[in-house]
Amino acid sequence: MCYHIPKTQHDFPITQPSELKPGQCLVKMIGTGVCHSVLHISRWDWPIEPVTPLVGGHEGVSEVVAIAAHTEASPVKLGQQRWDQVDRIPLWRLRAVPSGLRADAKMSGCTVDVAAMPIRAFQVSWVHIVTPVPFDSFAAASVLCAGVTVYRALKYSDARIGHWVVIPGAGGGLGHLAVQYAVAMGMRVVAIGKSTLFKLGAEKWVDFKQTPNLVSAIKEACDGLGPHAAVVMPRDAKFETSIFWTVVKNISIKGSYVGNRQDSIEAIENAASGKVKVIYALKGLSDLGQVYNDLQKGSVAGRIVLDSSK
């Protein structure tokens, strides 16, 4: 679905195992998360232009169901699960650049088709195999986008054990995970949202709808001095900052975009250990249109995950 050009439908033939070329494998999607960014991409809200036609989605868990004949030294095996993330880079390039920060990275669900396709072929060198830990595949689908995004932001925020961290939108799909990751990392959380967030480990909360001076309330909640870090990405926002006070107060403003594969492994391991619980609603792939409508209306709490078999 695209709102920028006339809506069209295209058939994507399913690759058969006999059609695989050496070095390819066939994967079957188990579940894929629905991220708000998918809606932005479909509406061409961002300066990054997606390919068209496009099969959306960029976060998911799938299973390797076939490997091409004459594939040598395959890093994947039948039955293994693979991860889908936003950035798509061959494994050999990632080994050369462990951070995963490359200008030539492809964006799943934006510049290449991927997560919402039930079955498709991949080069074995591009397949990201899951560390074998017992974990809910549908929850993992959300951790691979929302989870790793907030985990990396917290990881590189310079906040330490015992530091105050403010998380706006703490009840949302990313926010409820950010609260739990911060607590697991030993941080003290001030959640901007509802008091029910105490159940997720937030130490204090601020109701922005009932607070006339939000900045003062947050400073007061953080021992009167303010937080050590704030993790936030407001929609369509721009900011101006004083160079003088940024220098004098030693303030750092950092951008953090999703995460690399090591970040993903750490985010999954934290969730698999029980320190982070993904709150999600499971829908069928056929429900995607309604899910998009709900996202537009802002009526989605937590995460939405699609079961590719339905």
Coordinates of C-alpha atoms in Angstrom, one line a residue:
M1 CA 0.0 0.0 0.0
C2 CA 1.4 3.4 -0.9
Y3 CA -0.3 6.8 -0.4
H4 CA 2.1 8.7 -2.7
I5 CA 1.3 7.0 -6.0
P6 CA -1.9 5.3 -7.2
K7 CA -2.5 2.1 -5.2
T8 CA -1.6 -1.0 -7.1
Q9 CA -1.3 -4.7 -6.4
H10 CA 1.4 -6.9 -7.7
D11 CA 1.9 -10.7 -7.6
F12 CA 5.2 -11.9 -6.2
P13 CA 5.8 -15.5 -7.4
I14 CA 7.1 -17.8 -4.7
T15 CA 10.6 -19.2 -5.4
Q16 CA 10.7 -23.0 -5.4
P17 CA 13.6 -24.9 -3.9
S18 CA 14.5 -26.3 -7.3
E19 CA 14.8 -22.7 -8.6
L20 CA 17.5 -21.7 -6.1
K21 CA 20.9 -20.8 -7.4
P22 CA 24.1 -21.9 -5.7
G23 CA 24.7 -19.7 -2.7
Q24 CA 21.0 -19.1 -2.0
C25 CA 18.6 -20.4 0.6
L26 CA 14.8 -20.2 1.0
V27 CA 13.3 -18.8 4.2
K28 CA 9.7 -19.0 5.4
M29 CA 8.5 -16.1 7.6
I30 CA 7.2 -17.0 11.1
G31 CA 6.2 -13.6 12.3
T32 CA 6.9 -9.9 11.5
G33 CA 6.4 -6.9 13.6
V34 CA 4.5 -3.8 12.3
C35 CA 6.5 -0.7 12.9
H36 CA 5.2 2.8 12.6
S37 CA 8.1 3.6 10.3
V38 CA 6.4 1.2 7.8
L39 CA 3.5 3.6 7.7
H40 CA 5.8 6.5 7.1
I41 CA 7.6 4.7 4.3
S42 CA 4.3 3.9 2.6
R43 CA 3.3 7.5 2.8
W44 CA 6.7 8.8 1.6
D45 CA 7.0 10.9 4.7
W46 CA 10.8 10.6 4.8
P47 CA 13.5 12.0 2.6
I48 CA 14.6 8.4 1.8
E49 CA 12.7 7.3 -1.2
P50 CA 11.5 3.7 -1.2
V51 CA 11.5 1.4 -4.2
T52 CA 8.1 0.7 -5.8
P53 CA 6.4 -1.7 -5.9
L54 CA 7.5 -2.6 -2.4
V55 CA 6.7 -5.4 0.1
G56 CA 7.0 -3.6 3.4
G57 CA 8.2 -4.7 6.8
H58 CA 11.7 -4.9 8.2
E59 CA 11.6 -6.9 11.5
G60 CA 10.8 -10.5 11.7
V61 CA 11.8 -14.1 12.4
S62 CA 11.8 -16.8 9.7
E63 CA 13.1 -20.3 9.2
V64 CA 15.5 -21.7 6.7
V65 CA 13.5 -24.3 4.7
A66 CA 15.8 -25.0 1.7
I67 CA 19.4 -24.5 0.6
A68 CA 20.5 -24.5 -3.0
A69 CA 22.4 -27.5 -4.3
H70 CA 26.2 -26.9 -4.8
T71 CA 26.2 -24.2 -2.1
E72 CA 29.7 -24.4 -0.5
A73 CA 30.5 -23.6 3.1
S74 CA 27.0 -22.4 3.9
P75 CA 26.8 -20.6 7.2
V76 CA 23.2 -21.6 7.5
K77 CA 21.5 -25.0 8.0
L78 CA 18.0 -26.3 7.4
G79 CA 15.6 -25.5 10.3
Q80 CA 17.6 -22.6 11.6
Q81 CA 15.9 -19.3 12.4
R82 CA 17.0 -16.1 10.9
W83 CA 16.5 -12.5 11.9
D84 CA 15.3 -9.5 9.8
Q85 CA 16.5 -6.0 10.7
V86 CA 16.3 -2.7 9.0
D87 CA 19.8 -2.6 7.6
R88 CA 20.9 -5.3 5.2
I89 CA 24.6 -5.8 4.7
P90 CA 26.5 -9.0 3.7
L91 CA 28.1 -10.9 6.6
W92 CA 31.6 -10.6 5.0
R93 CA 31.2 -6.8 5.0
L94 CA 30.0 -6.8 8.6
R95 CA 33.1 -8.6 9.7
A96 CA 35.2 -5.9 8.2
V97 CA 33.0 -3.2 9.7
P98 CA 31.7 -4.6 13.0
S99 CA 29.6 -1.4 13.8
G100 CA 27.5 -2.1 10.7
L101 CA 27.6 1.6 9.8
R102 CA 28.0 1.7 6.0
A103 CA 26.8 4.1 3.4
D104 CA 25.8 1.2 1.1
A105 CA 23.6 -0.5 3.5
K106 CA 20.2 -1.6 2.2
M107 CA 17.0 -0.8 4.2
S108 CA 14.7 -3.8 4.5
G109 CA 11.1 -2.7 3.8
C110 CA 12.3 0.5 2.1
T111 CA 14.9 -0.1 -0.5
V112 CA 14.5 -3.9 -0.6
D113 CA 11.5 -6.2 -0.1
V114 CA 11.6 -8.5 2.8
A115 CA 9.7 -9.1 6.1
A116 CA 6.1 -9.3 5.1
M117 CA 6.9 -11.8 2.3
P118 CA 5.9 -15.2 3.6
I119 CA 8.6 -17.0 1.6
R120 CA 11.5 -15.7 -0.3
A121 CA 15.1 -16.4 -1.4
F122 CA 18.2 -14.9 0.1
Q123 CA 22.0 -15.2 -0.4
V124 CA 23.3 -17.4 2.5
S125 CA 26.0 -14.7 3.1
W126 CA 23.2 -12.3 4.0
V127 CA 21.3 -14.4 6.4
H128 CA 21.5 -13.5 10.1
I129 CA 21.2 -16.6 12.2
V130 CA 19.7 -16.3 15.7
T131 CA 21.8 -17.2 18.7
P132 CA 20.1 -20.5 19.9
V133 CA 18.3 -19.2 23.0
P134 CA 14.7 -20.3 23.9
F135 CA 12.6 -17.3 23.1
D136 CA 9.1 -16.5 21.7
S137 CA 9.6 -15.9 18.0
F138 CA 6.7 -13.3 17.9
A139 CA 8.3 -11.3 20.7
A140 CA 11.6 -11.5 19.0
A141 CA 10.1 -10.0 15.9
S142 CA 9.5 -6.8 17.9
V143 CA 12.8 -6.8 19.7
L144 CA 14.6 -6.8 16.4
C145 CA 13.3 -3.3 15.7
A146 CA 11.7 -1.6 18.7
G147 CA 13.8 -3.4 21.2
V148 CA 17.2 -3.0 19.6
T149 CA 16.5 0.6 18.7
V150 CA 15.9 1.7 22.4
Y151 CA 18.5 -0.7 23.7
R152 CA 21.2 0.9 21.5
A153 CA 20.0 4.4 22.4
L154 CA 20.3 3.7 26.1
K155 CA 23.6 1.9 25.6
Y156 CA 25.3 4.9 23.9
S157 CA 23.5 7.6 26.0
D158 CA 26.4 7.7 28.5
A159 CA 23.9 7.0 31.3
R160 CA 25.3 4.8 33.9
I161 CA 24.0 2.6 36.8
G162 CA 22.0 4.8 39.1
H163 CA 21.5 7.6 36.6
W164 CA 18.1 9.1 35.9
V165 CA 16.7 8.5 32.4
V166 CA 13.5 10.1 31.1
I167 CA 11.4 8.2 28.6
P168 CA 8.6 10.0 26.9
G169 CA 5.8 7.9 25.4
A170 CA 6.7 5.2 27.9
G171 CA 3.6 3.2 27.3
G172 CA 4.1 2.9 23.5
G173 CA 5.7 0.2 21.4
L174 CA 9.2 1.5 21.9
G175 CA 8.6 3.2 25.2
H176 CA 7.5 0.2 27.2
L177 CA 10.6 -1.7 26.0
A178 CA 12.9 1.3 26.8
V179 CA 11.6 1.4 30.4
Q180 CA 12.5 -2.2 30.9
Y181 CA 15.9 -2.1 29.2
A182 CA 16.8 0.9 31.2
V183 CA 15.9 -0.8 34.5
A184 CA 17.8 -3.9 33.4
M185 CA 20.8 -1.7 32.8
G186 CA 20.6 -0.3 36.3
M187 CA 19.1 3.1 35.4
R188 CA 16.4 4.9 37.3
V189 CA 13.5 5.6 35.1
V190 CA 11.1 8.6 35.0
A191 CA 8.3 7.6 32.6
I192 CA 6.2 10.2 30.9
G193 CA 2.9 8.4 30.5
K194 CA 0.5 6.5 32.8
S195 CA 1.1 5.3 36.4
T196 CA 0.6 1.7 35.2
L197 CA 4.2 2.0 34.0
F198 CA 5.3 1.3 37.6
K199 CA 4.6 -2.4 36.7
L200 CA 7.4 -2.2 34.1
G201 CA 9.9 -0.9 36.6
A202 CA 9.7 2.9 36.3
E203 CA 10.6 4.6 39.6
K204 CA 8.6 7.7 38.9
W205 CA 6.1 9.0 36.4
V206 CA 4.8 12.2 35.0
D207 CA 1.4 12.6 33.4
F208 CA 2.0 15.2 30.7
K209 CA -1.7 15.8 30.3
Q210 CA -2.1 16.9 33.9
T211 CA 1.3 18.7 34.3
P212 CA 1.3 22.4 33.5
N213 CA 5.2 22.7 33.5
L214 CA 6.6 19.4 32.2
V215 CA 10.3 20.5 32.4
S216 CA 10.0 21.5 36.0
A217 CA 8.1 18.4 37.0
I218 CA 10.8 16.2 35.4
K219 CA 13.6 18.1 37.1
E220 CA 11.9 17.7 40.4
A221 CA 11.4 14.0 39.9
C222 CA 15.1 13.6 39.2
D223 CA 16.3 14.9 42.6
G224 CA 15.7 18.5 41.5
L225 CA 18.7 18.4 39.0
G226 CA 17.1 16.9 36.0
P227 CA 17.9 13.6 34.2
H228 CA 21.3 12.3 33.0
A229 CA 19.7 11.2 29.7
A230 CA 16.4 11.5 27.8
V231 CA 15.6 9.0 25.1
V232 CA 13.1 10.4 22.6
M233 CA 12.2 10.9 19.0
P234 CA 9.2 13.3 18.6
R235 CA 7.5 13.3 15.3
D236 CA 8.3 16.1 12.8
A237 CA 10.4 17.8 15.5
K238 CA 13.3 20.3 15.1
F239 CA 15.2 21.8 17.9
E240 CA 17.4 24.8 18.6
T241 CA 20.0 24.7 21.4
S242 CA 22.3 27.2 23.0
I243 CA 25.9 26.5 22.2
F244 CA 26.9 28.3 25.3
W245 CA 24.8 26.2 27.7
T246 CA 25.6 23.0 25.7
V247 CA 29.3 23.7 26.4
V248 CA 28.9 24.9 30.0
K249 CA 26.6 22.0 31.1
N250 CA 28.6 19.5 29.0
I251 CA 25.4 18.4 27.2
S252 CA 25.6 15.8 24.5
I253 CA 23.0 15.4 21.7
K254 CA 23.4 12.0 19.9
G255 CA 21.6 10.4 17.1
S256 CA 21.1 6.6 17.4
Y257 CA 19.6 4.5 14.5
V258 CA 18.3 1.0 15.2
G259 CA 21.4 -1.1 16.0
N260 CA 24.0 -3.5 14.6
R261 CA 24.0 -7.2 14.9
Q262 CA 25.8 -7.3 18.2
D263 CA 23.3 -4.8 19.6
S264 CA 20.6 -7.2 18.4
I265 CA 22.1 -10.2 20.1
E266 CA 22.4 -8.3 23.4
A267 CA 18.8 -7.0 23.1
I268 CA 17.5 -10.5 22.4
E269 CA 19.5 -12.1 25.2
N270 CA 18.1 -9.5 27.7
A271 CA 14.6 -10.3 26.6
A272 CA 15.1 -14.0 26.6
S273 CA 16.4 -13.9 30.1
G274 CA 13.1 -12.5 31.3
K275 CA 14.4 -9.0 32.1
V276 CA 12.3 -7.5 29.3
K277 CA 8.8 -8.5 28.4
V278 CA 7.3 -7.5 25.0
I279 CA 3.7 -6.5 25.2
Y280 CA 2.2 -7.3 21.8
A281 CA -1.0 -8.2 20.1
L282 CA -0.9 -11.0 17.6
K283 CA -2.7 -10.5 14.3
G284 CA -2.8 -12.3 11.0
L285 CA -1.0 -11.1 7.9
S286 CA -4.4 -10.5 6.3
D287 CA -5.2 -7.9 9.0
L288 CA -2.3 -5.6 7.9
G289 CA -4.7 -3.1 6.3
Q290 CA -6.6 -2.6 9.5
V291 CA -3.4 -2.4 11.5
Y292 CA -2.2 0.5 9.3
N293 CA -5.5 2.3 9.9
D294 CA -5.1 1.8 13.7
L295 CA -1.6 3.2 13.5
Q296 CA -2.8 6.2 11.7
K297 CA -5.4 6.8 14.3
G298 CA -2.9 6.4 17.1
S299 CA -5.0 3.6 18.8
V300 CA -2.3 1.0 19.0
A301 CA -0.7 0.3 22.4
G302 CA 2.4 -1.8 22.7
R303 CA 3.4 -3.7 19.6
I304 CA 1.6 -5.4 16.7
V305 CA 3.0 -8.7 15.4
L306 CA 1.7 -10.5 12.3
D307 CA 1.5 -14.3 12.1
S308 CA 2.5 -15.0 8.5
S309 CA 0.5 -18.2 8.4
K310 CA -2.8 -16.4 8.9

